[in-house]
Amino acid sequence: MTHSTQEWNDVPGAVLSARDIRVTLSGKLILDGVDLDVAPGEFVGLIGANGAGKTTLLRSLLGVLKPTSGTVERPRRDARTGGVGYLPQKVALDVDAPLRARDVVALGLDGGRPGIPLHRRATRKRVDETLDAVNALSFAEQRIGEMSGGQQQRVLLAHALISDPALLLLDEPLANLDPASAYDIVTLLDRLRRTHRVAIVITAHDMNLLLPVMDRIVYLAGGRAVTGSPEAVVRSDVLTRLYGRPIRVIRAEGRVMVIADDAGIPDEVHHELPAEVAGASGSSGLSGSSGGGL
Amino acid sequence: MFEDFMVNAWEAGTIVAIIAGVVGFFVVLRGNSFLAHAVPHGAFAGAAGAVLIGVDPLIGLGVFAAGGALTISVLGRRARSDVITALSLAMMLGLGSFFLSRSSEYSAEVFSLLFGQILGVSSVQIVPMIVLGAVCLAAVGLLYRPLLIASVLPEMAPSRGVNPQIITVVFGFILACATTMSVPIVGALLMFALLVGPPAAARFVTRRPVTAIPLSVLLALVTIWASIALAYVSDWPVGFFVTAISALIYVAGRGVSALRRRVPASRNTARVEAEAVAA
Ligand SMILES: Nc1ncnc2c1ncn2[C@@H]1O[C@H](COP(=O)(O)OP(=O)(O)O)[C@@H](O)[C@H]1O
Ligand SMILES: [Mg+2]
């Protein structure tokens, strides 16, 4: 993958603009010139094998990790928006920490403010509505540390959502969820980006749930990002190449299924690796935007 | 036990308990018990050095407490902070023993910094305590929410505009301030016990931060009041009672927590069994 980033420089109205992000960690080049623009309301899936640099990219976009070079323009927090909402991949929580789900979500609203909070009824209502939106109201009074991984994930998502962010960076938010909860969260995110024009960048290994809602897929390999429409990226040949292992995409009755499959990859896939994947940026399916207004 | 000379002890004990209860809540929440051990004990070396060169021990305490806390929080960022804490503590104690070996005449005064001299507090000592205590409380009150979010969700805090690394340094200073005001009164060992025992017990009892902090203060007050009274009556050292009661309160807190976790579960079991019988 020699030259592989997309070229929509200076996109007007983009809520996030990252240019030529390079990150070196402990002498190892992790990201080697990544560009990314995201429009308001756009739903972007970030995929790549373990260690491809997805978490590193999200942390650079958030600003907690200073890239070795490159620039990121991200939404600022102000009176109208909560800036960037972030859900990290793993959060270590102390079992006995005296904090209920409600307290954690309220911190998402005003955790940066000085002074001791005196929450008025309007604030408490907003906290409860946000917990309800992620189906977490039933354990609102529980200690955050005593919840299951999936319950914690929903509460932390509520924490990230409550401030009305313009951009959500979600690092494997579906990883611990049962299928029904995962479906509910994806539906909620899809609704938010339509009603509130929240831009979403989400990483996930299981793409099946995201396929119906994603506008665009960015995939990371070899430190580079390639972007394309879900139709262009979610193909047996492309994914097999990306993950370096057989992956099968099955389309039937308007539905798409992605399965890791050592057994049944047809031979022709191996012969037919498409030119786009090898990295030509201007070639057919893999460059340019597919929706989201860019 | 409420004679004139004891009034200072009650006042000083009360002030120390309030500060330890509030600051200790964040010590335990942040998993900083080892830091709370290192700062008061290392600061004792500063007092020894101050006595050696003939300045107020309080200044030596303050300089070493702040310097130690700053070193640990800055160096601990890029390495395992427990290792940095251990090395800093060992270095400060080494310096302390060096200072003590040079100034044998005053060593009695310095040794009291380890175990305290609460029954011998003079009213002159109360004023700087109140000032430093007020600074600690104001800082915690102002930074309450940033401290909470940086301690519990350090990864998510930056998206709320809170830099957890800055909070770590600021909290180191708050701890240094609490140490400087209390070590001359209760000693390093007792301050450590008060910073950890009552706050750790409080969080077993309540699951809300806004109630855990007052409860932690209340438990610290009970600990120190009971210790002063028992020491007066028995003539045993205050330090023995403070450490013993802190530990007992912690054990009691765990007991409450174990009960709390068992009761709802057994109720559910009972209901399920009842439903099974009914069905
Ligand atoms: N602090 C670090 N120092 C050195 N290498 C790191 C550090 N953090 C992550 N890495 C490396 O960076 C690469 C990308 O990691 P990450 O962004 O977590 O990948 P992903 O989220 O795609 O699984 C991995 O090879 C990982 O080993
Ligand atoms: Mg990751």
Coordinates of C-alpha atoms and ligand atoms in Angstrom, one line a residue:
Chain A
M1 CA 0.0 0.0 0.0
T2 CA 2.1 2.8 -1.2
H3 CA -0.3 5.7 -1.8
S4 CA -3.7 5.1 -0.5
T5 CA -5.3 8.0 1.3
Q6 CA -8.3 9.7 -0.2
E7 CA -8.1 13.2 -1.5
W8 CA -10.9 15.4 -0.3
N9 CA -8.8 18.3 0.9
D10 CA -10.4 21.3 2.6
V11 CA -13.9 19.9 2.5
P12 CA -16.2 22.7 3.5
G13 CA -18.3 21.9 6.5
A14 CA -16.4 18.9 7.6
V15 CA -16.7 18.4 11.3
L16 CA -13.4 16.5 11.5
S17 CA -10.4 17.1 9.3
A18 CA -7.3 15.1 9.8
R19 CA -4.3 15.7 7.5
D20 CA -1.3 13.5 7.0
I21 CA -1.3 12.0 10.5
R22 CA 1.9 10.2 11.4
V23 CA 2.3 8.5 14.7
T24 CA 5.5 6.8 15.9
L25 CA 5.3 4.9 19.2
S26 CA 8.5 3.6 20.8
G27 CA 10.3 4.0 17.5
K28 CA 7.7 2.1 15.6
L29 CA 5.8 3.8 12.8
I30 CA 2.1 3.1 13.5
L31 CA 0.3 5.6 11.3
D32 CA 2.1 6.7 8.1
G33 CA 0.2 9.7 6.7
V34 CA -3.5 9.2 7.3
D35 CA -6.1 11.7 6.0
L36 CA -9.7 11.7 7.1
D37 CA -12.6 14.1 6.7
V38 CA -16.0 13.4 8.3
A39 CA -19.1 15.4 7.5
P40 CA -21.9 16.2 10.0
G41 CA -24.2 13.2 10.3
E42 CA -21.8 10.9 8.6
F43 CA -21.4 7.3 9.8
V44 CA -17.9 6.1 9.2
G45 CA -16.7 2.6 10.1
L46 CA -13.0 2.2 10.9
I47 CA -11.8 -1.3 10.3
G48 CA -8.5 -3.1 10.3
A49 CA -6.8 -6.2 11.8
N50 CA -5.7 -6.2 15.5
G51 CA -2.8 -3.8 15.9
A52 CA -3.5 -2.0 12.6
G53 CA -3.7 1.3 14.5
K54 CA -7.4 2.0 14.9
T55 CA -7.2 2.9 18.6
T56 CA -4.1 5.0 17.9
L57 CA -5.9 6.8 15.2
L58 CA -9.0 7.5 17.3
R59 CA -6.8 8.8 20.2
S60 CA -5.0 11.1 17.7
L61 CA -8.3 12.4 16.4
L62 CA -9.4 13.0 20.0
G63 CA -6.2 14.8 20.8
V64 CA -5.0 12.7 23.7
L65 CA -2.2 11.4 21.6
K66 CA -0.1 14.0 19.8
P67 CA 0.8 12.8 16.4
T68 CA 4.4 13.0 15.4
S69 CA 3.3 15.1 12.5
G70 CA 0.0 16.1 10.8
T71 CA -2.9 18.2 11.9
V72 CA -6.4 17.5 13.2
E73 CA -9.3 19.9 13.3
R74 CA -12.0 18.8 15.6
P75 CA -15.2 20.3 17.0
R76 CA -14.7 22.4 20.1
R77 CA -16.8 22.3 23.2
D78 CA -19.0 25.4 23.6
A79 CA -22.4 26.3 24.8
R80 CA -24.2 24.5 22.0
T81 CA -22.2 21.3 21.6
G82 CA -20.2 19.0 23.7
G83 CA -17.4 18.8 21.2
V84 CA -16.1 15.3 20.8
G85 CA -17.6 12.3 22.7
Y86 CA -15.2 9.4 23.1
L87 CA -15.7 5.8 24.2
P88 CA -12.4 4.0 24.8
Q89 CA -11.8 0.4 23.9
K90 CA -11.1 -0.7 27.4
V91 CA -12.0 1.0 30.7
A92 CA -10.8 -0.4 34.0
L93 CA -13.3 0.3 36.7
D94 CA -12.9 -0.2 40.4
V95 CA -15.6 -2.6 41.8
D96 CA -16.1 -0.6 45.0
A97 CA -15.9 2.9 43.5
P98 CA -18.8 4.9 45.0
L99 CA -20.3 6.0 41.7
R100 CA -23.6 5.1 40.3
A101 CA -24.5 5.0 36.6
R102 CA -26.3 8.3 37.1
D103 CA -23.1 9.9 38.5
V104 CA -21.0 8.7 35.6
V105 CA -23.5 10.1 33.1
A106 CA -23.8 13.4 34.9
L107 CA -20.0 13.7 34.7
G108 CA -20.3 13.5 30.9
L109 CA -22.4 16.7 31.1
D110 CA -20.4 18.8 33.5
G111 CA -17.4 16.8 34.6
G112 CA -15.0 19.6 33.5
R113 CA -16.8 22.3 35.5
P114 CA -15.5 23.7 38.8
G115 CA -17.4 23.4 42.0
I116 CA -19.6 20.9 43.6
P117 CA -22.7 20.0 41.5
L118 CA -26.2 20.9 42.6
H119 CA -28.1 19.1 40.0
R120 CA -31.4 20.6 39.2
R121 CA -34.4 18.7 38.1
A122 CA -33.8 19.5 34.4
T123 CA -30.3 18.0 34.7
R124 CA -31.5 14.9 36.4
K125 CA -34.2 14.4 33.8
R126 CA -31.6 14.7 31.0
V127 CA -29.4 12.1 32.7
D128 CA -32.3 9.7 33.0
E129 CA -33.4 10.3 29.4
T130 CA -29.8 9.6 28.2
L131 CA -29.7 6.4 30.3
D132 CA -33.0 5.4 28.8
A133 CA -31.8 6.0 25.3
V134 CA -29.1 3.4 25.8
N135 CA -31.4 1.0 27.7
A136 CA -29.6 1.5 30.9
L137 CA -32.2 3.2 33.0
S138 CA -33.0 -0.1 34.8
F139 CA -29.5 -0.1 36.5
A140 CA -29.2 3.6 36.9
E141 CA -28.7 3.3 40.7
Q142 CA -26.1 0.5 40.5
R143 CA -22.4 1.0 41.1
I144 CA -20.6 1.3 37.8
G145 CA -17.9 -1.1 38.9
E146 CA -20.4 -3.8 39.8
M147 CA -22.0 -3.9 36.3
S148 CA -21.3 -6.4 33.5
G149 CA -19.0 -5.2 30.7
G150 CA -22.0 -4.6 28.4
Q151 CA -23.9 -2.6 31.0
Q152 CA -20.8 -0.5 31.7
Q153 CA -20.4 0.1 27.9
R154 CA -23.9 1.4 27.7
V155 CA -23.5 3.7 30.6
L156 CA -20.2 5.0 29.3
L157 CA -21.8 5.6 25.9
A158 CA -24.5 7.6 27.7
H159 CA -21.6 9.6 29.3
A160 CA -20.2 10.3 25.9
L161 CA -23.6 11.2 24.4
I162 CA -25.2 13.4 27.0
S163 CA -23.3 16.6 26.1
D164 CA -24.6 16.6 22.6
P165 CA -21.3 16.1 20.9
A166 CA -20.8 17.0 17.2
L167 CA -18.6 14.0 16.8
L168 CA -18.5 10.6 18.4
L169 CA -15.4 8.5 18.4
L170 CA -16.3 5.0 19.5
D171 CA -13.7 2.3 19.9
E172 CA -15.3 -1.1 19.7
P173 CA -18.5 -0.1 21.5
L174 CA -20.3 -3.3 20.5
A175 CA -17.6 -5.7 21.6
N176 CA -19.2 -6.7 24.9
L177 CA -22.8 -6.4 23.9
D178 CA -25.3 -9.1 23.4
P179 CA -26.8 -9.1 19.9
A180 CA -30.0 -7.4 20.9
S181 CA -28.2 -4.6 22.8
A182 CA -25.7 -4.2 20.0
Y183 CA -28.6 -3.8 17.5
D184 CA -30.3 -1.2 19.8
I185 CA -27.1 0.8 20.1
V186 CA -26.5 0.8 16.4
T187 CA -30.1 1.9 15.8
L188 CA -29.7 4.7 18.4
L189 CA -26.5 5.9 16.8
D190 CA -28.2 5.9 13.4
R191 CA -31.1 7.9 14.8
L192 CA -28.7 10.4 16.5
R193 CA -26.8 11.1 13.4
R194 CA -30.0 11.8 11.5
T195 CA -31.8 13.9 14.1
H196 CA -28.8 15.6 15.7
R197 CA -26.3 15.4 12.7
V198 CA -23.8 13.8 15.0
A199 CA -20.8 12.5 13.0
I200 CA -19.8 9.0 14.0
V201 CA -16.5 7.2 13.6
I202 CA -16.8 3.7 15.0
T203 CA -14.4 0.7 15.1
A204 CA -15.8 -2.8 15.1
H205 CA -14.7 -6.3 14.1
D206 CA -18.2 -7.6 13.6
M207 CA -19.4 -5.5 10.7
N208 CA -22.7 -7.2 10.1
L209 CA -24.7 -4.8 12.3
L210 CA -23.0 -1.7 10.9
L211 CA -23.4 -2.5 7.2
P212 CA -26.9 -1.1 6.9
V213 CA -26.0 2.2 8.4
M214 CA -22.4 2.9 7.4
D215 CA -21.9 5.6 4.8
R216 CA -18.3 4.9 4.4
I217 CA -15.6 2.5 5.5
V218 CA -12.0 3.5 6.3
Y219 CA -9.7 0.7 6.6
L220 CA -6.2 0.7 8.1
A221 CA -3.4 -1.5 7.0
G222 CA 0.3 -0.9 6.9
G223 CA -0.1 2.5 8.6
R224 CA -2.2 3.8 5.7
A225 CA -5.9 4.4 5.4
V226 CA -8.0 3.5 2.4
T227 CA -11.6 4.7 2.2
G228 CA -14.4 3.4 0.2
S229 CA -18.1 2.6 0.1
P230 CA -19.3 -0.4 2.1
E231 CA -20.1 -2.1 -1.2
A232 CA -16.5 -1.7 -2.4
V233 CA -14.8 -2.7 0.8
V234 CA -17.1 -5.4 2.1
R235 CA -16.1 -8.1 -0.4
S236 CA -14.5 -11.4 0.2
D237 CA -11.4 -10.5 -1.8
V238 CA -10.8 -7.1 -0.2
L239 CA -11.4 -8.2 3.3
T240 CA -9.3 -11.3 2.9
R241 CA -6.5 -9.2 1.7
L242 CA -6.9 -6.7 4.5
Y243 CA -7.0 -9.2 7.3
G244 CA -4.5 -11.5 5.7
R245 CA -6.9 -14.4 6.4
P246 CA -9.8 -15.9 4.5
I247 CA -13.0 -13.9 5.1
R248 CA -16.2 -14.5 3.2
V249 CA -18.9 -12.0 2.4
I250 CA -22.3 -13.5 1.6
R251 CA -25.0 -11.4 0.1
A252 CA -28.5 -12.8 0.2
E253 CA -32.0 -11.3 0.3
G254 CA -30.6 -7.8 0.6
R255 CA -28.6 -8.8 3.6
V256 CA -24.8 -9.0 4.0
M257 CA -22.9 -11.4 6.2
V258 CA -19.2 -11.3 6.9
I259 CA -17.7 -14.4 8.2
A260 CA -14.1 -15.5 9.0
D261 CA -13.9 -18.7 7.2
D262 CA -10.8 -20.8 6.7
A263 CA -12.6 -23.6 4.9
G264 CA -14.8 -22.3 2.1
I265 CA -12.9 -19.5 0.3
P266 CA -13.2 -20.1 -3.4
D267 CA -9.9 -20.2 -5.3
E268 CA -10.8 -17.4 -7.7
V269 CA -10.7 -14.9 -4.8
H270 CA -7.0 -15.5 -4.3
H271 CA -6.3 -14.9 -8.0
E272 CA -8.5 -11.9 -8.4
L273 CA -7.1 -9.4 -5.9
P274 CA -8.4 -6.1 -7.2
A275 CA -6.2 -3.3 -8.2
E276 CA -7.9 -0.9 -5.8
V277 CA -6.7 -2.8 -2.8
A278 CA -3.2 -2.7 -4.0
G279 CA -3.5 1.0 -3.5
A280 CA -4.3 3.1 -6.6
S281 CA -6.1 6.0 -5.0
G282 CA -8.1 7.1 -8.0
S283 CA -9.4 3.7 -9.0
S284 CA -13.0 2.7 -9.1
G285 CA -14.7 1.6 -5.9
L286 CA -12.3 2.6 -3.2
S287 CA -12.0 6.3 -3.4
G288 CA -14.5 9.1 -3.2
S289 CA -17.3 9.5 -0.9
S290 CA -20.5 7.5 -0.7
G291 CA -23.0 9.7 1.0
G292 CA -22.9 11.7 4.1
G293 CA -22.9 14.8 2.0
L294 CA -19.3 15.1 1.2
Chain B
M1 CA -10.4 15.1 79.6
F2 CA -11.7 18.5 78.5
E3 CA -9.1 20.5 80.5
D4 CA -7.5 23.5 78.9
F5 CA -4.5 21.7 77.5
M6 CA -6.8 19.1 75.9
V7 CA -8.9 21.7 74.1
N8 CA -6.1 22.1 71.5
A9 CA -5.9 18.3 71.0
W10 CA -9.7 18.1 70.3
E11 CA -9.5 21.1 67.9
A12 CA -6.4 19.8 66.1
G13 CA -7.8 16.3 65.9
T14 CA -11.1 17.6 64.4
I15 CA -9.4 19.7 61.8
V16 CA -7.1 16.8 60.8
A17 CA -10.0 14.4 60.5
I18 CA -12.0 16.7 58.3
I19 CA -9.0 17.1 55.9
A20 CA -8.1 13.4 56.0
G21 CA -11.7 12.4 55.3
V22 CA -12.0 14.6 52.3
V23 CA -8.6 14.2 50.7
G24 CA -8.5 10.5 51.6
F25 CA -11.7 9.9 49.6
F26 CA -9.8 10.9 46.5
V27 CA -6.7 9.0 47.6
V28 CA -8.7 5.8 47.7
L29 CA -10.7 6.6 44.6
R30 CA -7.5 7.1 42.6
G31 CA -5.7 4.1 44.0
N32 CA -3.1 6.4 45.6
S33 CA -2.7 4.7 49.0
F34 CA 1.0 4.1 48.3
L35 CA 1.4 7.8 47.5
A36 CA -0.4 8.7 50.7
H37 CA 2.2 6.5 52.5
A38 CA 5.2 8.0 50.8
V39 CA 4.4 11.7 51.0
P40 CA 3.9 12.0 54.8
H41 CA 6.8 9.6 55.6
G42 CA 9.1 11.3 53.1
A43 CA 8.1 14.7 54.4
F44 CA 9.3 13.7 57.8
A45 CA 12.9 13.8 56.4
G46 CA 12.3 17.4 55.4
A47 CA 11.5 18.3 58.9
A48 CA 14.6 16.6 60.1
G49 CA 16.6 18.7 57.6
A50 CA 14.9 21.9 58.7
V51 CA 15.8 21.2 62.3
L52 CA 19.4 20.6 61.3
I53 CA 19.8 23.9 59.6
G54 CA 17.7 25.7 62.2
V55 CA 14.5 26.6 60.4
D56 CA 10.9 25.9 61.2
P57 CA 10.2 22.1 60.7
L58 CA 6.9 23.1 59.1
I59 CA 8.9 24.6 56.2
G60 CA 11.0 21.4 55.8
L61 CA 7.8 19.3 55.9
G62 CA 6.1 21.5 53.2
V63 CA 9.1 21.5 50.9
F64 CA 9.7 17.7 51.1
A65 CA 6.0 16.9 50.8
A66 CA 5.5 19.1 47.8
G67 CA 8.8 18.1 46.2
G68 CA 8.1 14.4 46.8
A69 CA 4.6 14.6 45.4
L70 CA 5.7 16.6 42.4
T71 CA 8.6 14.2 41.6
I72 CA 6.3 11.2 41.9
S73 CA 3.5 12.5 39.8
V74 CA 5.7 13.8 37.0
L75 CA 8.1 10.8 36.8
G76 CA 5.3 8.4 37.4
R77 CA 3.7 9.4 34.1
R78 CA 6.1 7.6 31.9
A79 CA 6.9 4.7 34.1
R80 CA 5.2 2.5 36.7
S81 CA 4.3 5.0 39.4
D82 CA 4.6 2.4 42.2
V83 CA 8.2 2.0 41.4
I84 CA 8.8 5.7 41.3
T85 CA 6.9 6.1 44.5
A86 CA 9.0 3.4 46.3
L87 CA 12.3 4.9 45.1
S88 CA 11.3 8.4 46.1
L89 CA 10.2 7.3 49.5
A90 CA 13.4 5.3 50.1
M91 CA 15.5 8.3 49.0
M92 CA 13.7 10.7 51.3
L93 CA 13.9 8.3 54.2
G94 CA 17.7 7.9 53.6
L95 CA 18.1 11.6 53.6
G96 CA 16.0 11.8 56.8
S97 CA 18.3 9.3 58.6
F98 CA 21.3 11.3 57.4
F99 CA 19.9 14.6 58.7
L100 CA 19.0 12.9 62.0
S101 CA 22.6 11.5 62.4
R102 CA 23.9 15.0 62.2
S103 CA 21.6 16.6 64.7
S104 CA 21.2 14.2 67.6
E105 CA 20.1 16.9 70.1
Y106 CA 16.8 17.6 68.4
S107 CA 16.0 14.1 67.4
A108 CA 13.2 13.7 70.0
E109 CA 11.3 16.6 68.3
V110 CA 11.8 15.0 64.9
F111 CA 10.7 11.5 66.1
S112 CA 7.5 12.9 67.3
L113 CA 6.7 13.7 63.7
L114 CA 6.4 10.0 63.0
F115 CA 4.0 9.2 65.8
G116 CA 2.5 12.6 66.5
Q117 CA 2.1 14.6 69.7
I118 CA -1.5 15.4 69.6
L119 CA -1.9 15.7 73.4
G120 CA 0.9 18.3 73.4
V121 CA -0.5 20.6 70.6
S122 CA 0.0 24.3 71.4
S123 CA -2.5 26.9 70.3
V124 CA 0.2 28.5 68.1
Q125 CA 0.2 25.4 65.9
I126 CA -3.5 25.6 65.3
V127 CA -3.4 28.7 63.1
P128 CA -1.2 27.3 60.3
M129 CA -3.3 24.1 60.4
I130 CA -6.5 26.0 59.8
V131 CA -5.0 28.0 56.9
L132 CA -3.5 24.9 55.2
G133 CA -6.7 23.0 55.8
A134 CA -8.8 25.7 54.3
V135 CA -6.5 25.7 51.2
C136 CA -7.0 21.9 50.8
L137 CA -10.7 22.1 51.2
A138 CA -11.0 25.0 48.7
A139 CA -8.9 23.1 46.2
V140 CA -10.9 19.9 46.5
G141 CA -14.2 21.8 46.4
L142 CA -13.2 23.7 43.3
L143 CA -11.8 20.6 41.5
Y144 CA -14.4 18.2 42.7
R145 CA -15.8 17.1 39.3
P146 CA -12.5 17.2 37.4
L147 CA -11.0 15.1 40.2
L148 CA -13.8 12.6 40.0
I149 CA -13.7 12.2 36.2
A150 CA -9.9 12.2 36.0
S151 CA -9.7 9.5 38.8
V152 CA -12.5 7.2 37.6
L153 CA -12.4 7.7 33.8
P154 CA -9.0 9.1 32.9
E155 CA -9.3 8.0 29.3
M156 CA -12.6 9.9 28.8
A157 CA -11.7 13.0 30.9
P158 CA -9.9 14.8 28.0
S159 CA -13.1 14.9 25.9
R160 CA -14.6 16.8 28.9
G161 CA -11.7 19.3 28.8
V162 CA -10.0 17.7 31.8
N163 CA -6.3 16.7 31.5
P164 CA -5.8 13.8 33.9
Q165 CA -2.0 14.4 34.0
I166 CA -2.5 17.9 35.3
I167 CA -5.0 16.6 37.8
T168 CA -2.4 14.1 39.0
V169 CA 0.1 16.9 39.7
V170 CA -2.5 19.1 41.3
F171 CA -3.7 16.3 43.5
G172 CA -0.1 15.6 44.6
F173 CA 0.0 19.2 45.9
I174 CA -3.3 18.9 47.7
L175 CA -1.9 15.8 49.4
A176 CA 1.3 17.6 50.2
C177 CA -0.7 20.4 51.7
A178 CA -2.8 18.0 53.8
T179 CA 0.4 16.3 55.0
T180 CA 2.2 19.5 56.0
M181 CA -0.7 20.6 58.2
S182 CA -1.3 17.3 59.9
V183 CA 2.0 15.6 60.3
P184 CA 3.2 17.9 63.2
I185 CA 0.0 17.0 65.0
V186 CA -0.8 13.4 64.4
G187 CA 2.5 12.2 62.9
A188 CA 3.2 10.6 59.5
L189 CA 2.0 7.1 60.5
L190 CA -1.4 8.3 61.8
M191 CA -2.0 10.6 58.9
F192 CA -1.5 7.7 56.5
A193 CA -3.9 5.6 58.5
L194 CA -6.6 8.3 58.5
L195 CA -6.2 9.0 54.8
V196 CA -6.9 5.4 53.9
G197 CA -9.0 3.6 56.5
P198 CA -12.1 5.8 57.0
P199 CA -12.4 6.7 53.3
A200 CA -12.1 3.1 52.2
A201 CA -14.7 2.1 54.7
A202 CA -17.1 4.8 53.6
R203 CA -17.3 3.6 50.1
F204 CA -18.4 0.2 51.2
V205 CA -21.4 1.8 52.8
T206 CA -22.6 4.2 50.2
R207 CA -22.5 4.2 46.4
R208 CA -22.8 8.0 45.9
P209 CA -19.7 10.2 46.0
V210 CA -21.7 13.1 47.6
T211 CA -22.5 10.9 50.6
A212 CA -19.2 9.0 50.6
I213 CA -17.2 12.1 51.4
P214 CA -19.2 13.3 54.4
L215 CA -19.3 9.7 55.7
S216 CA -15.6 9.4 55.3
V217 CA -15.2 12.6 57.3
L218 CA -17.5 11.3 60.0
L219 CA -15.6 8.0 60.3
A220 CA -12.3 9.9 60.5
L221 CA -13.8 12.1 63.2
V222 CA -15.0 9.1 65.2
T223 CA -11.6 7.5 64.8
I224 CA -9.7 10.5 66.1
W225 CA -12.1 11.5 68.9
A226 CA -12.3 7.9 70.2
S227 CA -8.5 7.7 70.0
I228 CA -7.9 10.9 72.0
A229 CA -10.4 9.9 74.6
L230 CA -9.0 6.3 74.9
A231 CA -5.4 7.6 75.0
Y232 CA -6.4 10.1 77.8
V233 CA -8.1 7.4 79.8
S234 CA -5.6 4.6 79.3
D235 CA -2.3 6.5 78.9
W236 CA -1.5 4.4 75.9
P237 CA -0.3 6.3 72.7
V238 CA -2.9 8.0 70.5
G239 CA -1.2 6.5 67.5
F240 CA -2.0 3.0 68.6
F241 CA -5.7 3.8 68.8
V242 CA -5.8 5.7 65.6
T243 CA -4.3 2.9 63.5
A244 CA -6.3 0.2 65.3
I245 CA -9.6 2.0 65.0
S246 CA -9.0 2.9 61.3
A247 CA -8.3 -0.7 60.6
L248 CA -11.4 -1.8 62.5
I249 CA -13.6 0.7 60.7
Y250 CA -12.3 -0.6 57.4
V251 CA -13.1 -4.2 58.4
A252 CA -16.6 -3.1 59.6
G253 CA -17.1 -1.4 56.2
R254 CA -16.3 -4.6 54.4
G255 CA -18.7 -6.5 56.6
V256 CA -21.5 -4.0 55.7
S257 CA -20.6 -4.5 52.0
A258 CA -20.6 -8.2 52.3
L259 CA -24.1 -8.1 53.9
R260 CA -25.3 -5.6 51.3
R261 CA -24.3 -8.0 48.5
R262 CA -25.8 -11.0 50.1
V263 CA -29.1 -9.6 51.2
P264 CA -30.6 -8.7 47.8
A265 CA -29.4 -12.0 46.4
S266 CA -31.0 -14.1 49.0
R267 CA -34.2 -12.1 48.7
N268 CA -34.3 -12.8 45.0
T269 CA -33.6 -16.5 45.6
A270 CA -36.5 -16.5 48.1
R271 CA -38.8 -14.9 45.5
V272 CA -37.8 -17.3 42.8
E273 CA -38.4 -20.2 45.1
A274 CA -41.8 -18.8 46.1
E275 CA -42.7 -18.4 42.5
A276 CA -41.6 -21.9 41.7
V277 CA -43.7 -23.2 44.5
A278 CA -46.7 -21.2 43.3
A279 CA -46.3 -22.5 39.7
Ligands
LIG1 N1 2.4 2.9 23.8 C1 2.8 2.2 22.8 N2 4.1 2.0 22.5 C2 4.5 1.2 21.5 N3 3.6 0.6 20.6 C3 2.3 0.8 20.8 C4 1.8 1.6 21.9 N4 0.5 1.5 21.9 C5 0.2 0.8 20.8 N5 1.3 0.3 20.2 C6 1.3 -0.5 19.0 O1 0.6 0.2 18.0 C7 0.0 -0.7 17.1 C8 -1.5 -0.2 16.9 O2 -2.2 -0.4 18.1 P1 -3.7 -0.1 18.2 O3 -3.9 1.3 17.7 O4 -4.1 -0.4 19.6 O5 -4.3 -1.1 17.2 P2 -5.8 -1.6 17.0 O6 -6.7 -0.7 17.8 O7 -6.1 -1.4 15.5 O8 -5.9 -3.0 17.4 C9 0.1 -2.1 17.7 O9 1.1 -2.7 17.0 C10 0.6 -1.8 19.1 O10 1.5 -2.8 19.5
MG2 MG -8.0 -1.1 19.3

